[in-house]
Short mmCIF file of N, CA, C and O in Angstrom, two decimals:
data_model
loop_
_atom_site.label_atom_id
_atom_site.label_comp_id
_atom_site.label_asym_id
_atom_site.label_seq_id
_atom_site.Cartn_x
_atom_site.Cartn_y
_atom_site.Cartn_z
N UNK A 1 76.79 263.49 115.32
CA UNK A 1 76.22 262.37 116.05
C UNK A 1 76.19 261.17 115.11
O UNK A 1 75.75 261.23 113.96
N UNK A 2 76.72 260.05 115.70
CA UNK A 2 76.88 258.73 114.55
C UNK A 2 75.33 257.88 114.85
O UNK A 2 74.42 258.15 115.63
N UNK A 3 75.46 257.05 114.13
CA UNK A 3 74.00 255.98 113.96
C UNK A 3 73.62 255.56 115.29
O UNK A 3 72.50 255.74 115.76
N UNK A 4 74.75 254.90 115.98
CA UNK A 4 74.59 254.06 117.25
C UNK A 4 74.21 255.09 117.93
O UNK A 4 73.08 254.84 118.34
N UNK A 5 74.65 256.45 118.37
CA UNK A 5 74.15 257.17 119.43
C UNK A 5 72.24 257.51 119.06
O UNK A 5 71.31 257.43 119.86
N UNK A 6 72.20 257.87 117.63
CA UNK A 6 70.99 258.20 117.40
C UNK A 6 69.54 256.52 117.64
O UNK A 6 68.40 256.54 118.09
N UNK A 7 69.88 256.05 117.42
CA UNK A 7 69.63 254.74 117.48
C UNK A 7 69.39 254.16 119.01
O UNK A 7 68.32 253.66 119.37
N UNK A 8 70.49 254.29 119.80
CA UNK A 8 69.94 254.08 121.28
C UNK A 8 69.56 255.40 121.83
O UNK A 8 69.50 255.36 123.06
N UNK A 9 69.25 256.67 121.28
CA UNK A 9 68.25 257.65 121.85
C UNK A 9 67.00 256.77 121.76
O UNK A 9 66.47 256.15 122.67
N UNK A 10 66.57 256.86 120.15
CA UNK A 10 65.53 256.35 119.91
C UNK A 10 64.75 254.88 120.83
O UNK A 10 63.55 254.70 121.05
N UNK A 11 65.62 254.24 121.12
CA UNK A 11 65.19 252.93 121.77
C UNK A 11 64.82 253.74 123.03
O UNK A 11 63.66 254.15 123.14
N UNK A 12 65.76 254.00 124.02
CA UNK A 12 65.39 254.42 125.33
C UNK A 12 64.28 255.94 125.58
O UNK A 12 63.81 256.38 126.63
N UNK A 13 64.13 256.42 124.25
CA UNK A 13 62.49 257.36 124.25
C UNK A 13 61.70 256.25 124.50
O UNK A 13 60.91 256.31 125.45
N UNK A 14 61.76 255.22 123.81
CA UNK A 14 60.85 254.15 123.53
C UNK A 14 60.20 253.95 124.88
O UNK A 14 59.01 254.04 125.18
N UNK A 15 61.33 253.62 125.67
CA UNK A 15 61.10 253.12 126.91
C UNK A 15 60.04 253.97 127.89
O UNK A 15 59.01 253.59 128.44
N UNK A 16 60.73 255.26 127.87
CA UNK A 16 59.93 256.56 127.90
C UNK A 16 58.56 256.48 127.73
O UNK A 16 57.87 256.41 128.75
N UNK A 17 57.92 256.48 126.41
CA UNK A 17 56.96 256.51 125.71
C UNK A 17 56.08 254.94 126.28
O UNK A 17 54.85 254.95 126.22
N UNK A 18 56.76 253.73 126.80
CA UNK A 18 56.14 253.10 127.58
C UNK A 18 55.66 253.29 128.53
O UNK A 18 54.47 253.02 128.71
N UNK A 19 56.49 253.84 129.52
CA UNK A 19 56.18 254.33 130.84
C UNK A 19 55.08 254.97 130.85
O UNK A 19 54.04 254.63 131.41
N UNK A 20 55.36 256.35 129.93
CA UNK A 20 54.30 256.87 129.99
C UNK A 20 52.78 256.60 129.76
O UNK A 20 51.80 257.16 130.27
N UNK A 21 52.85 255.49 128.76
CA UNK A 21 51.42 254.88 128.34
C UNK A 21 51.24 253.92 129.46
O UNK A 21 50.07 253.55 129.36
N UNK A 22 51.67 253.45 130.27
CA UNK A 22 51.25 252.54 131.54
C UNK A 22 50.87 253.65 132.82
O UNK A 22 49.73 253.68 133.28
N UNK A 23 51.63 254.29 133.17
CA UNK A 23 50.86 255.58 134.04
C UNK A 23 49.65 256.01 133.51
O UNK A 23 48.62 255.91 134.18
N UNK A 24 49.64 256.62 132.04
CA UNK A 24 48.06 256.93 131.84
C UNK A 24 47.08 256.00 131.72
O UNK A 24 45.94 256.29 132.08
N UNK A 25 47.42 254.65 131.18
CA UNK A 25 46.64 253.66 131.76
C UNK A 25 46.12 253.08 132.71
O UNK A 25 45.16 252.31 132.56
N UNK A 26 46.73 253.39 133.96
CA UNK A 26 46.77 252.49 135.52
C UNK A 26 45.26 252.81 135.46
O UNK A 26 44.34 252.04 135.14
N UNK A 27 45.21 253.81 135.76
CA UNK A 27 43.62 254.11 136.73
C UNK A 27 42.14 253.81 135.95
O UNK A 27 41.06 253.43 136.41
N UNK A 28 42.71 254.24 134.13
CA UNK A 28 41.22 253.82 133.78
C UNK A 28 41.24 252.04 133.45
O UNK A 28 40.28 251.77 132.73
N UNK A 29 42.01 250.90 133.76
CA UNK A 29 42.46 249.64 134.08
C UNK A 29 41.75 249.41 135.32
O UNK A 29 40.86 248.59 135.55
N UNK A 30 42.27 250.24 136.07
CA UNK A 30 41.70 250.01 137.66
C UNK A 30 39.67 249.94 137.27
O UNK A 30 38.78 249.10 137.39
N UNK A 31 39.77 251.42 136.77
CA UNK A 31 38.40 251.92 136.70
C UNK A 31 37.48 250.79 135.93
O UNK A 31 36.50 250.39 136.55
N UNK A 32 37.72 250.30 134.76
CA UNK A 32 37.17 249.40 133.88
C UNK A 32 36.75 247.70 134.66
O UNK A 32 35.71 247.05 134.67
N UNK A 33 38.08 247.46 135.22
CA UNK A 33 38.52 246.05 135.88
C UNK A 33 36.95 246.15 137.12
O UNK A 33 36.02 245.36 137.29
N UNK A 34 37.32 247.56 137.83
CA UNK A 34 36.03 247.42 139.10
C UNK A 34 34.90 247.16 138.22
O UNK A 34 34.09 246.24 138.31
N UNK A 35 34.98 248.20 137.28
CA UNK A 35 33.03 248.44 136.78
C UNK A 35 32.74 246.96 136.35
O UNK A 35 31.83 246.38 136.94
N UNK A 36 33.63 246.11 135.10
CA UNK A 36 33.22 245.28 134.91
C UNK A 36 33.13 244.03 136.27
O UNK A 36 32.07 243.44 136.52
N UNK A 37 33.97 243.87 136.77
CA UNK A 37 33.49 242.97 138.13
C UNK A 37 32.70 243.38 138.75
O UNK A 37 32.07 242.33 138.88
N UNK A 38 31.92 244.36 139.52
CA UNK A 38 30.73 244.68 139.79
C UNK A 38 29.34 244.43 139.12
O UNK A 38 28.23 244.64 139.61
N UNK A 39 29.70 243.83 137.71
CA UNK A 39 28.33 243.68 136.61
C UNK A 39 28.56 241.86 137.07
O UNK A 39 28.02 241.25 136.15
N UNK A 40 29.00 241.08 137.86
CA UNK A 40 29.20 239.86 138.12
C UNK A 40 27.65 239.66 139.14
O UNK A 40 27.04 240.38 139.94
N UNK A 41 27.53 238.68 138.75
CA UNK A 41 26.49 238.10 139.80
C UNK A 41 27.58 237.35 141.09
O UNK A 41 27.02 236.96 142.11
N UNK A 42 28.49 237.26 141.01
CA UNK A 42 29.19 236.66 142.17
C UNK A 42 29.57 237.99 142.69
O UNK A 42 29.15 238.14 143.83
N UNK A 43 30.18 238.96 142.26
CA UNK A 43 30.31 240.45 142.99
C UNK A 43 28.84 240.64 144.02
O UNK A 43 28.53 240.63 145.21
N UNK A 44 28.30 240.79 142.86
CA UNK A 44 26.62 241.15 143.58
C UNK A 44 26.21 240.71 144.54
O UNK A 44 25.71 241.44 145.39
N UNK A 45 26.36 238.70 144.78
CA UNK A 45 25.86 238.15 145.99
C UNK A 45 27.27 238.58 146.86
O UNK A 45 26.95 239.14 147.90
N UNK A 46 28.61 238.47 146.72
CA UNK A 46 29.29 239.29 147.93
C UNK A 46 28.73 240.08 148.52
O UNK A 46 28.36 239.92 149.68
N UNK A 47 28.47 241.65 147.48
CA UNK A 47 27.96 242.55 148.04
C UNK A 47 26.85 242.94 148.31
O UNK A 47 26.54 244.13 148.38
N UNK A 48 25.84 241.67 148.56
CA UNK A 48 24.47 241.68 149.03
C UNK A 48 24.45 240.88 150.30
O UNK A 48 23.88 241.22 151.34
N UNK A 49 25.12 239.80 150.13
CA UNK A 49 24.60 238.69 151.25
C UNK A 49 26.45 238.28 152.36
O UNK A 49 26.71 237.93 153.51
N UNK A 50 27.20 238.61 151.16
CA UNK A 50 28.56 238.26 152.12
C UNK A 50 28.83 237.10 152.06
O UNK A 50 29.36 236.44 152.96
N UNK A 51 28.36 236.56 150.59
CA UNK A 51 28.69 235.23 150.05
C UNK A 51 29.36 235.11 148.57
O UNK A 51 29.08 235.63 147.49
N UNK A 52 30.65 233.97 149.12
CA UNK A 52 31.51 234.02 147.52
C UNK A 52 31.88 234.78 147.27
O UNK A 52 31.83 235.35 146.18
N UNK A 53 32.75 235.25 148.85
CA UNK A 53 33.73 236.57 147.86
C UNK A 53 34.97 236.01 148.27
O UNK A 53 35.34 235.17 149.09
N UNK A 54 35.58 236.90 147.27
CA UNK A 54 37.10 236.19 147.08
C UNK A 54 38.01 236.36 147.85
O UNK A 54 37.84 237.39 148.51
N UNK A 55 39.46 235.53 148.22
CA UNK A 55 39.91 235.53 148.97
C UNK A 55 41.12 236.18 148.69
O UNK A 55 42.12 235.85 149.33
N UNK A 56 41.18 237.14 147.75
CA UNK A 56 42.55 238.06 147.59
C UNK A 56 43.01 239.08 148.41
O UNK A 56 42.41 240.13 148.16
N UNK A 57 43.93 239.20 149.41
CA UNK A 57 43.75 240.17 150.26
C UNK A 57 44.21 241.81 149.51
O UNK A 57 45.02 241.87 148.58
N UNK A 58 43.61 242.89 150.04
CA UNK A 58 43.85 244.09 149.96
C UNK A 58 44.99 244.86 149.93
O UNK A 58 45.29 246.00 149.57
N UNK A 59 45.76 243.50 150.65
CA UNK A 59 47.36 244.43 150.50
C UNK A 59 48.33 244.33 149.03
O UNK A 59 49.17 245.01 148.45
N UNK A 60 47.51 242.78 148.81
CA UNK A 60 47.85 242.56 147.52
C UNK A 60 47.70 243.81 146.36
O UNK A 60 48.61 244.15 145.60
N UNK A 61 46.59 244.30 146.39
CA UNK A 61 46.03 245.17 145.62
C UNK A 61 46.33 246.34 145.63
O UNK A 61 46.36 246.98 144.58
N UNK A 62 46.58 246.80 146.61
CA UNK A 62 47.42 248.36 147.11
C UNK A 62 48.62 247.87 146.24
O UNK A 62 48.57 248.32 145.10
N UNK A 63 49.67 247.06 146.50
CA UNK A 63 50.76 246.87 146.45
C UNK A 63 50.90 246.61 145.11
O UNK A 63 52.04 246.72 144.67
N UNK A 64 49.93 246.26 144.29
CA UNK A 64 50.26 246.16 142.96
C UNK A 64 50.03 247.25 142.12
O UNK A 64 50.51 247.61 141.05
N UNK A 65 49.54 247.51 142.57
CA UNK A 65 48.77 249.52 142.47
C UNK A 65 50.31 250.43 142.62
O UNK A 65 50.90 251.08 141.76
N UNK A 66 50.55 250.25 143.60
CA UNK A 66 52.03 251.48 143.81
C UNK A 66 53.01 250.82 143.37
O UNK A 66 54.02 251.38 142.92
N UNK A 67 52.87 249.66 143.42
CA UNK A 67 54.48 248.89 142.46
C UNK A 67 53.87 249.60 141.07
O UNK A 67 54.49 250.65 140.90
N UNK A 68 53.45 249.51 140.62
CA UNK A 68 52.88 249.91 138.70
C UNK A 68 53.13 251.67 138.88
O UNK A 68 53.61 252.30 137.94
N UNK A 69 52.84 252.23 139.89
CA UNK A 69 52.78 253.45 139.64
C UNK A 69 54.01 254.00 140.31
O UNK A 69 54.14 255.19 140.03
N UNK A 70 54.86 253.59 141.01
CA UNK A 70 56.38 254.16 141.62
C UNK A 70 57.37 253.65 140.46
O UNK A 70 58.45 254.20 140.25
N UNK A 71 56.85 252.44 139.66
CA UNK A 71 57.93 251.86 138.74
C UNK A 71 57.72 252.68 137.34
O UNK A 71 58.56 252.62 136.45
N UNK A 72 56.72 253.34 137.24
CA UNK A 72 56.69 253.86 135.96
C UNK A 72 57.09 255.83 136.10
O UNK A 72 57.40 256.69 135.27
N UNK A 73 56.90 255.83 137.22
CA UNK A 73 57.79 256.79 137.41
C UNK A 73 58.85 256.85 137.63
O UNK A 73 59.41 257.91 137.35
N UNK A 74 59.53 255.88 138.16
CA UNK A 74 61.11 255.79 138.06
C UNK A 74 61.20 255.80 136.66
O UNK A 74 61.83 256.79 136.28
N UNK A 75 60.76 254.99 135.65
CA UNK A 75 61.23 254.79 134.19
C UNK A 75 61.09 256.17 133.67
O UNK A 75 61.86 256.62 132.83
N UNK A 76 59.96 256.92 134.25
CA UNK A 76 60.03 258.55 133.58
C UNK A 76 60.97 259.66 134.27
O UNK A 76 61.04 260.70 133.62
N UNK A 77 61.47 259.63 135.09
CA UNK A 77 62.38 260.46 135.37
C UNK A 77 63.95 259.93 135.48
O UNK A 77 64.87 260.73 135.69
N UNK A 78 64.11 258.81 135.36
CA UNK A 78 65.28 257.93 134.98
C UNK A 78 66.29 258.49 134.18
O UNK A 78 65.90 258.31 133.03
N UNK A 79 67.53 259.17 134.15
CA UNK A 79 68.12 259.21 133.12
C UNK A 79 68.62 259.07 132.37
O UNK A 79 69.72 258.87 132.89
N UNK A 80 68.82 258.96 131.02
CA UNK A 80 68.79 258.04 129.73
C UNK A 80 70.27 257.85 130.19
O UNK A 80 70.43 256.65 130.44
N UNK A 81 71.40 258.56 130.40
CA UNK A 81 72.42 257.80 130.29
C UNK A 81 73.07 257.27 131.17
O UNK A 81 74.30 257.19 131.11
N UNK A 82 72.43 256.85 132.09
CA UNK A 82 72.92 256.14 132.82
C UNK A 82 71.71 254.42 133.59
O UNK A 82 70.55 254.10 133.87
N UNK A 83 72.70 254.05 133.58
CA UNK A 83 72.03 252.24 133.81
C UNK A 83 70.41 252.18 132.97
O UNK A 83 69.29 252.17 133.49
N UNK A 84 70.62 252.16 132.12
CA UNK A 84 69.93 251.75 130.53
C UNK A 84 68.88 250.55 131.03
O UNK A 84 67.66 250.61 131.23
N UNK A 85 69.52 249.77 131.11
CA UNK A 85 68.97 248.35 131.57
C UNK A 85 67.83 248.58 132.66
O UNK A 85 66.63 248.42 132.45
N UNK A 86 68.29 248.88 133.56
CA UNK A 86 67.40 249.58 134.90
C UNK A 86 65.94 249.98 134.46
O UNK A 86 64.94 249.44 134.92
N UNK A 87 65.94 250.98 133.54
CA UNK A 87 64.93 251.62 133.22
C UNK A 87 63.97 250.42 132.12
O UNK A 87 62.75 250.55 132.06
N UNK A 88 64.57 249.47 131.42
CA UNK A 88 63.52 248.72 130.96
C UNK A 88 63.59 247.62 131.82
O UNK A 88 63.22 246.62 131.20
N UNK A 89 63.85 247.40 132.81
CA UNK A 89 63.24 246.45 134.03
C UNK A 89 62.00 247.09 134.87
O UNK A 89 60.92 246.65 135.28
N UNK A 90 62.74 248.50 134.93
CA UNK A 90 61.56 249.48 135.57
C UNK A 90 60.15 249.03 135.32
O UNK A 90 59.26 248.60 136.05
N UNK A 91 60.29 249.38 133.60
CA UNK A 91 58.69 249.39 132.93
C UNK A 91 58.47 248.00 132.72
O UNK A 91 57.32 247.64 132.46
N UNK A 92 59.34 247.20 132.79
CA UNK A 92 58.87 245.84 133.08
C UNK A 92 58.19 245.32 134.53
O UNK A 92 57.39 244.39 134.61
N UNK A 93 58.50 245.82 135.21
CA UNK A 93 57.82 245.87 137.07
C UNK A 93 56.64 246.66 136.36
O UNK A 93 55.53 246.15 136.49
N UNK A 94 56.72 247.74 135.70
CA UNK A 94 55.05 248.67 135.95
C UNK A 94 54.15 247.96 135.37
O UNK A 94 53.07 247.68 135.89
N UNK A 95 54.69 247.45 133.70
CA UNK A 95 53.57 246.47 133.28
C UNK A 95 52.84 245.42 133.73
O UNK A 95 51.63 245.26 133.79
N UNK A 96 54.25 244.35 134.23
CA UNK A 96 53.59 243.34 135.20
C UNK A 96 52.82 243.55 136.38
O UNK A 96 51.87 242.82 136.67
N UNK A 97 53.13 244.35 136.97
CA UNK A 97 52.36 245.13 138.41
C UNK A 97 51.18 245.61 137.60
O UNK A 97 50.19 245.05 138.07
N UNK A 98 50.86 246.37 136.65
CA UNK A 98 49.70 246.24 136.47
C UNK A 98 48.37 245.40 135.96
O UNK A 98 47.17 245.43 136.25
N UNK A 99 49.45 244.39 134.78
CA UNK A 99 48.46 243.38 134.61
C UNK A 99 48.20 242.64 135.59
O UNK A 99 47.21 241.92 135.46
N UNK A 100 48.73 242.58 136.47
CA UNK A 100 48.65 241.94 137.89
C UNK A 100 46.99 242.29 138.74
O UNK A 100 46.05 241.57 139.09
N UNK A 101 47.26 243.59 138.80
CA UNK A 101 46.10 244.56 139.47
C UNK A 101 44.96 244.05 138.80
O UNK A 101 44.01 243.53 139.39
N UNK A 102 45.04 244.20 137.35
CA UNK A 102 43.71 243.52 136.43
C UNK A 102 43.27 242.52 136.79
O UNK A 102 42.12 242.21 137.11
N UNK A 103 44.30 241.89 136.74
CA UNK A 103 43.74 240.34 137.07
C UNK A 103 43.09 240.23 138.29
O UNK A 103 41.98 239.74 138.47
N UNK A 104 44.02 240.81 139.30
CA UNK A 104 43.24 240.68 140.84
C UNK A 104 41.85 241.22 140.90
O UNK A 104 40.87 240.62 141.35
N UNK A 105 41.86 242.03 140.57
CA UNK A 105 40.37 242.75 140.01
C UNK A 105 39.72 241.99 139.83
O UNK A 105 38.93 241.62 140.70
N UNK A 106 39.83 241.28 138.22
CA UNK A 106 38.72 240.64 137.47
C UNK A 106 39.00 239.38 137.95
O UNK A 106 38.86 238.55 137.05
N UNK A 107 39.44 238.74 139.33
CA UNK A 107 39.45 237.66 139.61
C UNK A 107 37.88 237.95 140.97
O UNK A 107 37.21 236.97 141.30
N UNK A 108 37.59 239.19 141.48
CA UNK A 108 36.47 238.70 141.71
C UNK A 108 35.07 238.64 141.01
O UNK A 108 33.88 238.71 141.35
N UNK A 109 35.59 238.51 140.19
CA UNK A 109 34.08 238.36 139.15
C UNK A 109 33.53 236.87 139.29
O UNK A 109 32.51 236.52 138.69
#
């Protein structure tokens, strides 16, 4: 096996090893993003009086949720030798889809 083959193994584990750290991340992201927006006094009067809550809709939020989690499974069962590129666009959709989710989250705070 020459340098270049060992060399783009190594990169596209990489990719791998992303994926995988964004799947095990999604949910405690999700989990953290709610708890801390719930410690909001603007959460609180939403969910007391039904005032000042935000106007992000729900589909948004689903949808950024399963975009992060269908894209990082494509990047994990993807196979390395074929369309290379694909698979770090993949984990590029899961990351952005999830910092996405965060944000939507901690945007009702």
């Amino acid at each position: 096996m020459n340098t270049v083959q060992m060399t783009s193994a190594r990169v596209w584990d990489g990719v791998r090893v992303a994926a995988g750290w964004g799947l095990g991340l999604l949910l405690p992201t999700v989990f953290f993003s709610t708890l801390l927006t719930f410690t909001s006094e603007r959460a609180g009067r939403c969910l007391t009086y039904g005032e000042d809550c935000s106007a992000v809709p729900g589909r948004l939020l689903h949808g950024s949720f399963w975009a992060s989690l269908l894209a990082g499974l494509a990047a994990l069962v993807w196979p390395r030798a074929r369309w290379t590129g694909a698979r770090i666009g993949a984990v590029l959709v899961q990351w952005g889809a999830q910092l996405l989710l965060a944000a939507l989250i901690l945007s009702y705070a």
